[in-house]
PDB file of C-alpha atoms in Angstrom:
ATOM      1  CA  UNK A 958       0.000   0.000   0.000  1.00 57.00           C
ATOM      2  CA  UNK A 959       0.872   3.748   0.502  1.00 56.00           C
ATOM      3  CA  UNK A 960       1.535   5.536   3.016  1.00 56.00           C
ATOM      4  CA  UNK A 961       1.918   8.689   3.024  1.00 51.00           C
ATOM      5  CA  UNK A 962       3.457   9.529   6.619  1.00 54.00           C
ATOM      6  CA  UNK A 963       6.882   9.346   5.770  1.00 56.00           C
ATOM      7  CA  UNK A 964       8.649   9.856   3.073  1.00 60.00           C
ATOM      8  CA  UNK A 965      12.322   8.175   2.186  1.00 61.00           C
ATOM      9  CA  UNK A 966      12.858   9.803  -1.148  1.00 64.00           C
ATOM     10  CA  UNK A 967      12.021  13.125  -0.322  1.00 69.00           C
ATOM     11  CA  UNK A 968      15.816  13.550  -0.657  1.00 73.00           C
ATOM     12  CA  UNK A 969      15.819  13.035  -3.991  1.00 71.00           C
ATOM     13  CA  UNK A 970      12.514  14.402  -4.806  1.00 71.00           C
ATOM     14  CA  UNK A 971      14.439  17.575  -3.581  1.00 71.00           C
ATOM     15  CA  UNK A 972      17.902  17.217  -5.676  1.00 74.00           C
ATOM     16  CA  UNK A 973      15.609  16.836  -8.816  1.00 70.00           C
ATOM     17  CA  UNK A 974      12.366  19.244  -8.652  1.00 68.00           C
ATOM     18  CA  UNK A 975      13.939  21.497  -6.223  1.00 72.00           C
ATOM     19  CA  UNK A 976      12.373  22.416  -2.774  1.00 79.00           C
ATOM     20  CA  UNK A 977       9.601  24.170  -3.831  1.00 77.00           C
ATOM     21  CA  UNK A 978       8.231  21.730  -5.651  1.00 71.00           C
ATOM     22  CA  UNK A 979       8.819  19.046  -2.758  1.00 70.00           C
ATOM     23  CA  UNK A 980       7.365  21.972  -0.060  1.00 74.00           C
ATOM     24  CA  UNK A 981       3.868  22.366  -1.917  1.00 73.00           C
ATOM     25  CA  UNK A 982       3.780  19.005  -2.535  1.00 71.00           C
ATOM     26  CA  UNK A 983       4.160  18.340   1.548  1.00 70.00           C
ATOM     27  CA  UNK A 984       1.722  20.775   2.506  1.00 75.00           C
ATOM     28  CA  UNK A 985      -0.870  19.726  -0.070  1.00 73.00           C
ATOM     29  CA  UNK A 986      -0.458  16.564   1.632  1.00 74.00           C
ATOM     30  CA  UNK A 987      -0.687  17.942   4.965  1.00 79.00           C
ATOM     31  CA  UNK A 988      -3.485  19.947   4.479  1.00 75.00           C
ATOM     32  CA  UNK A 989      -5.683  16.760   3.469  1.00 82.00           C
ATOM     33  CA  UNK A 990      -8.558  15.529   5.322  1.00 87.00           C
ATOM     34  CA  UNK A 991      -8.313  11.668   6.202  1.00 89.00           C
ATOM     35  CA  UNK A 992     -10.724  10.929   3.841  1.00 92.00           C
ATOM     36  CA  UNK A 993      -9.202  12.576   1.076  1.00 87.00           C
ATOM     37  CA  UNK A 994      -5.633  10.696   2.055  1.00 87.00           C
ATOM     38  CA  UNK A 995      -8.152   7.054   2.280  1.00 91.00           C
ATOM     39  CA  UNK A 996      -9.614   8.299  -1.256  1.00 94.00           C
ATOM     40  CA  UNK A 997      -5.958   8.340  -3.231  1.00 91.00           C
ATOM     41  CA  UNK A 998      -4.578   5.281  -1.711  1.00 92.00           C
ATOM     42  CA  UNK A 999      -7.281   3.847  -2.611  1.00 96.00           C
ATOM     43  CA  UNK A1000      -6.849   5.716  -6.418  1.00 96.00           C
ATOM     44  CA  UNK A1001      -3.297   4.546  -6.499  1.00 95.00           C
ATOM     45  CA  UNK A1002      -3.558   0.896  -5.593  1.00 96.00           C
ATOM     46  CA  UNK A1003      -6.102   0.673  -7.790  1.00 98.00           C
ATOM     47  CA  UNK A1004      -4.030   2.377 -10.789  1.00 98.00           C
ATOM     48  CA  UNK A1005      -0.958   0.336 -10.011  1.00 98.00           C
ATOM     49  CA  UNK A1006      -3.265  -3.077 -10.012  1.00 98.00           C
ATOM     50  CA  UNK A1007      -4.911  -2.142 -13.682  1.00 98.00           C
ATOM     51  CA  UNK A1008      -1.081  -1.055 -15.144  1.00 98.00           C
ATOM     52  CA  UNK A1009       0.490  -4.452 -13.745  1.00 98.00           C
ATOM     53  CA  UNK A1010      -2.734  -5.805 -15.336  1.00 98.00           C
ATOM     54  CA  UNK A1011      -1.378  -4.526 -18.597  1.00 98.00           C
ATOM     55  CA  UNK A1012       2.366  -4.516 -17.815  1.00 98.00           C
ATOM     56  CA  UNK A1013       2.983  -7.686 -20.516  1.00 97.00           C
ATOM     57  CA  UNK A1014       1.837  -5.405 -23.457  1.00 98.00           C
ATOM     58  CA  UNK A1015       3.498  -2.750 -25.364  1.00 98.00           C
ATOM     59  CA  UNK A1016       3.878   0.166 -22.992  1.00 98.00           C
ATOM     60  CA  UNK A1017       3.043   2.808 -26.134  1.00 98.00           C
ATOM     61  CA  UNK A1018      -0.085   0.662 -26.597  1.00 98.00           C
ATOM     62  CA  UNK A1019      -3.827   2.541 -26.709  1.00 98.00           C
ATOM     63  CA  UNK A1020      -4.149   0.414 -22.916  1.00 98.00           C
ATOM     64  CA  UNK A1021      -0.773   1.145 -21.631  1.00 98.00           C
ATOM     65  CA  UNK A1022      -0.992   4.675 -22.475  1.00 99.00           C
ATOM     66  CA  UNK A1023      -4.990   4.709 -20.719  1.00 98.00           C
ATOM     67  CA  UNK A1024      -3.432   3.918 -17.453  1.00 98.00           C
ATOM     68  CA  UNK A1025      -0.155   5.934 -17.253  1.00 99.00           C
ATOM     69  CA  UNK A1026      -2.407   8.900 -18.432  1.00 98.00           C
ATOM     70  CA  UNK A1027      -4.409   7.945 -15.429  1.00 98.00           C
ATOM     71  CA  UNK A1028      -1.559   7.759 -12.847  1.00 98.00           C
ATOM     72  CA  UNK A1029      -0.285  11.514 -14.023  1.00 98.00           C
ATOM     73  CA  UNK A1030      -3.566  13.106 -13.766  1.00 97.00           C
ATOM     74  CA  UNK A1031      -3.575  11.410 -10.421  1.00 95.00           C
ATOM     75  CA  UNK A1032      -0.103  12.637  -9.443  1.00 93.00           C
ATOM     76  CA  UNK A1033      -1.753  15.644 -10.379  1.00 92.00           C
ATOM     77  CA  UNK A1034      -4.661  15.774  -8.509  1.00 91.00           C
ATOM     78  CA  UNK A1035      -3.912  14.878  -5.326  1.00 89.00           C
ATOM     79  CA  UNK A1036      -0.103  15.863  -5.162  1.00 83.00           C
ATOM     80  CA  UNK A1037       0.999  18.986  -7.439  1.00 79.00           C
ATOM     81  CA  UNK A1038       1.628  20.029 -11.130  1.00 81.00           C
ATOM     82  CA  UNK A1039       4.029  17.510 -12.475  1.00 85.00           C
ATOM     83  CA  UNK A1040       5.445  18.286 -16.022  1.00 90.00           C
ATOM     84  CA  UNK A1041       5.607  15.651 -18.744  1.00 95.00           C
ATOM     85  CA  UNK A1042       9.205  16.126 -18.236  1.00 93.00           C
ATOM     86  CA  UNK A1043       9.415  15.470 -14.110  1.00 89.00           C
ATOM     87  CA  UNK A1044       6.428  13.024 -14.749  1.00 93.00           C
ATOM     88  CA  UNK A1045       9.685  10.730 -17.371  1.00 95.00           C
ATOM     89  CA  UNK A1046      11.820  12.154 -14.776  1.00 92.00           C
ATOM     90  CA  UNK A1047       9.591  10.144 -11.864  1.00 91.00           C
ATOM     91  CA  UNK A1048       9.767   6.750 -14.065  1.00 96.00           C
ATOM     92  CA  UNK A1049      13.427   6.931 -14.599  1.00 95.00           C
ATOM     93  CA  UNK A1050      13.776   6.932 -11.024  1.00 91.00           C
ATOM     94  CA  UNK A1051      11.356   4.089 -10.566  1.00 95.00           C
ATOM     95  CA  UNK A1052      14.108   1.938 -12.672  1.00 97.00           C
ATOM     96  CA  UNK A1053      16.951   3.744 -11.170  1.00 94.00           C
ATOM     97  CA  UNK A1054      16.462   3.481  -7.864  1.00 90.00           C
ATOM     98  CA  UNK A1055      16.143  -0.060  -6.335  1.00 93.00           C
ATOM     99  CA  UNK A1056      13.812   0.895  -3.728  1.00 90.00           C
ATOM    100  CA  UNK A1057      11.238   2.618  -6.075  1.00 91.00           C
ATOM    101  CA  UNK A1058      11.812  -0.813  -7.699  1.00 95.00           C
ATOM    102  CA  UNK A1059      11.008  -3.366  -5.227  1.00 96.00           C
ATOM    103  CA  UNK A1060       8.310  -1.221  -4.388  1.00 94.00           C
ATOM    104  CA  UNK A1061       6.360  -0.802  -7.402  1.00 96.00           C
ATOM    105  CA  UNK A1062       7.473  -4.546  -8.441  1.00 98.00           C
ATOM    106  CA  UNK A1063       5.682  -5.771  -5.191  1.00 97.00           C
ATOM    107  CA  UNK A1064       1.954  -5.534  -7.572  1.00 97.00           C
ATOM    108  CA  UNK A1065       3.549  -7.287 -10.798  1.00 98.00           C
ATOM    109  CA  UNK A1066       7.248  -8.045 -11.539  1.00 98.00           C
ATOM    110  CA  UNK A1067       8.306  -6.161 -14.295  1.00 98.00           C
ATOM    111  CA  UNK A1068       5.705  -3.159 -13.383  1.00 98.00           C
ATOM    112  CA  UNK A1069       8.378  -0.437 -12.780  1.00 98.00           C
ATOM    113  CA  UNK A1070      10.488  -1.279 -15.975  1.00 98.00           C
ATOM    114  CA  UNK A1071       6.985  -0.885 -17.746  1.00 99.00           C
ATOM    115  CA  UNK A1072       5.427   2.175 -15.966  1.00 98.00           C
ATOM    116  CA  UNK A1073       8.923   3.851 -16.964  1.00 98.00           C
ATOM    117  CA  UNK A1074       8.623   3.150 -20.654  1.00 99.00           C
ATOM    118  CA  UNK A1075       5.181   4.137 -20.937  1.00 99.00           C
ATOM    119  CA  UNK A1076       5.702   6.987 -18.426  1.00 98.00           C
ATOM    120  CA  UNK A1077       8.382   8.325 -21.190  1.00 98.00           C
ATOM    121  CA  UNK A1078       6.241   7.501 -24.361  1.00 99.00           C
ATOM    122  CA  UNK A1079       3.292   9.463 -22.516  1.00 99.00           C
ATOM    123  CA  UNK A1080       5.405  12.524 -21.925  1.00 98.00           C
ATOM    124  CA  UNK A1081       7.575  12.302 -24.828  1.00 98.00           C
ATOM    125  CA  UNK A1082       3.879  11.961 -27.337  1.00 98.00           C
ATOM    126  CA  UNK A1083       1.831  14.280 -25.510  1.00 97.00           C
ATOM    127  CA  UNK A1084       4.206  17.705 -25.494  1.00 89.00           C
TER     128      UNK A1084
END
């Protein structure tokens, strides 16, 4: 699941969008009702269940591209603007960094390889 009362790549988040980014990000978080927090686990685990569902096709297929499109207008809902460039920038890292990785791997082996392809073919196709 996610949980969104600590956060061990903040870090990075910082090094690459800067702490601006990272600060409105926190207090957007912050400032959520426990509802709201309930309402985009609940979003995300169910975005991350439908993309490992379709993590064995072509991640520039009509269906890949469906649910990556879903999990950035999520990101940007409930967390901040994202680019399409820091949106790539957020898949790289989910290949780069092991524990993004083992993380995202934990709902479909393969899943963070994938969601990092089709995270760059979404932002790279819809500039």
């Amino acid at each position: 699941g996610f949980d969104f009362s600590h956060n061990p790549y903040e870090e990075e988040a910082r090094k690459l969008y800067g702490d601006k980014a990272v600060d409105e990000s926190n207090a957007k978080v912050k400032s959520m009702s426990k509802d709201t927090l309930n309402e985009a686990q609940e979003e995300m685990t169910r975005i991350y269940t439908n993309l490992a569902s379709v993590r064995n096709t072509s991640p520039k297929s009509n269906e890949a591209q469906e649910a990556i499109k879903e999990w950035f207008d999520c990101l940007n809902h409930y967390f901040g603007n994202y680019s399409l460039e820091a949106f790539k920038g957020l898949g790289q890292m989910y290949v780069d960094d092991e524990r993004f990785t083992k993380n995202i791997d934990q709902y479909g082996e393969g899943l963070a390889k994938f969601m990092c392809e089709a995270m760059a073919h979404f932002a790279d196709t819809n500039k």
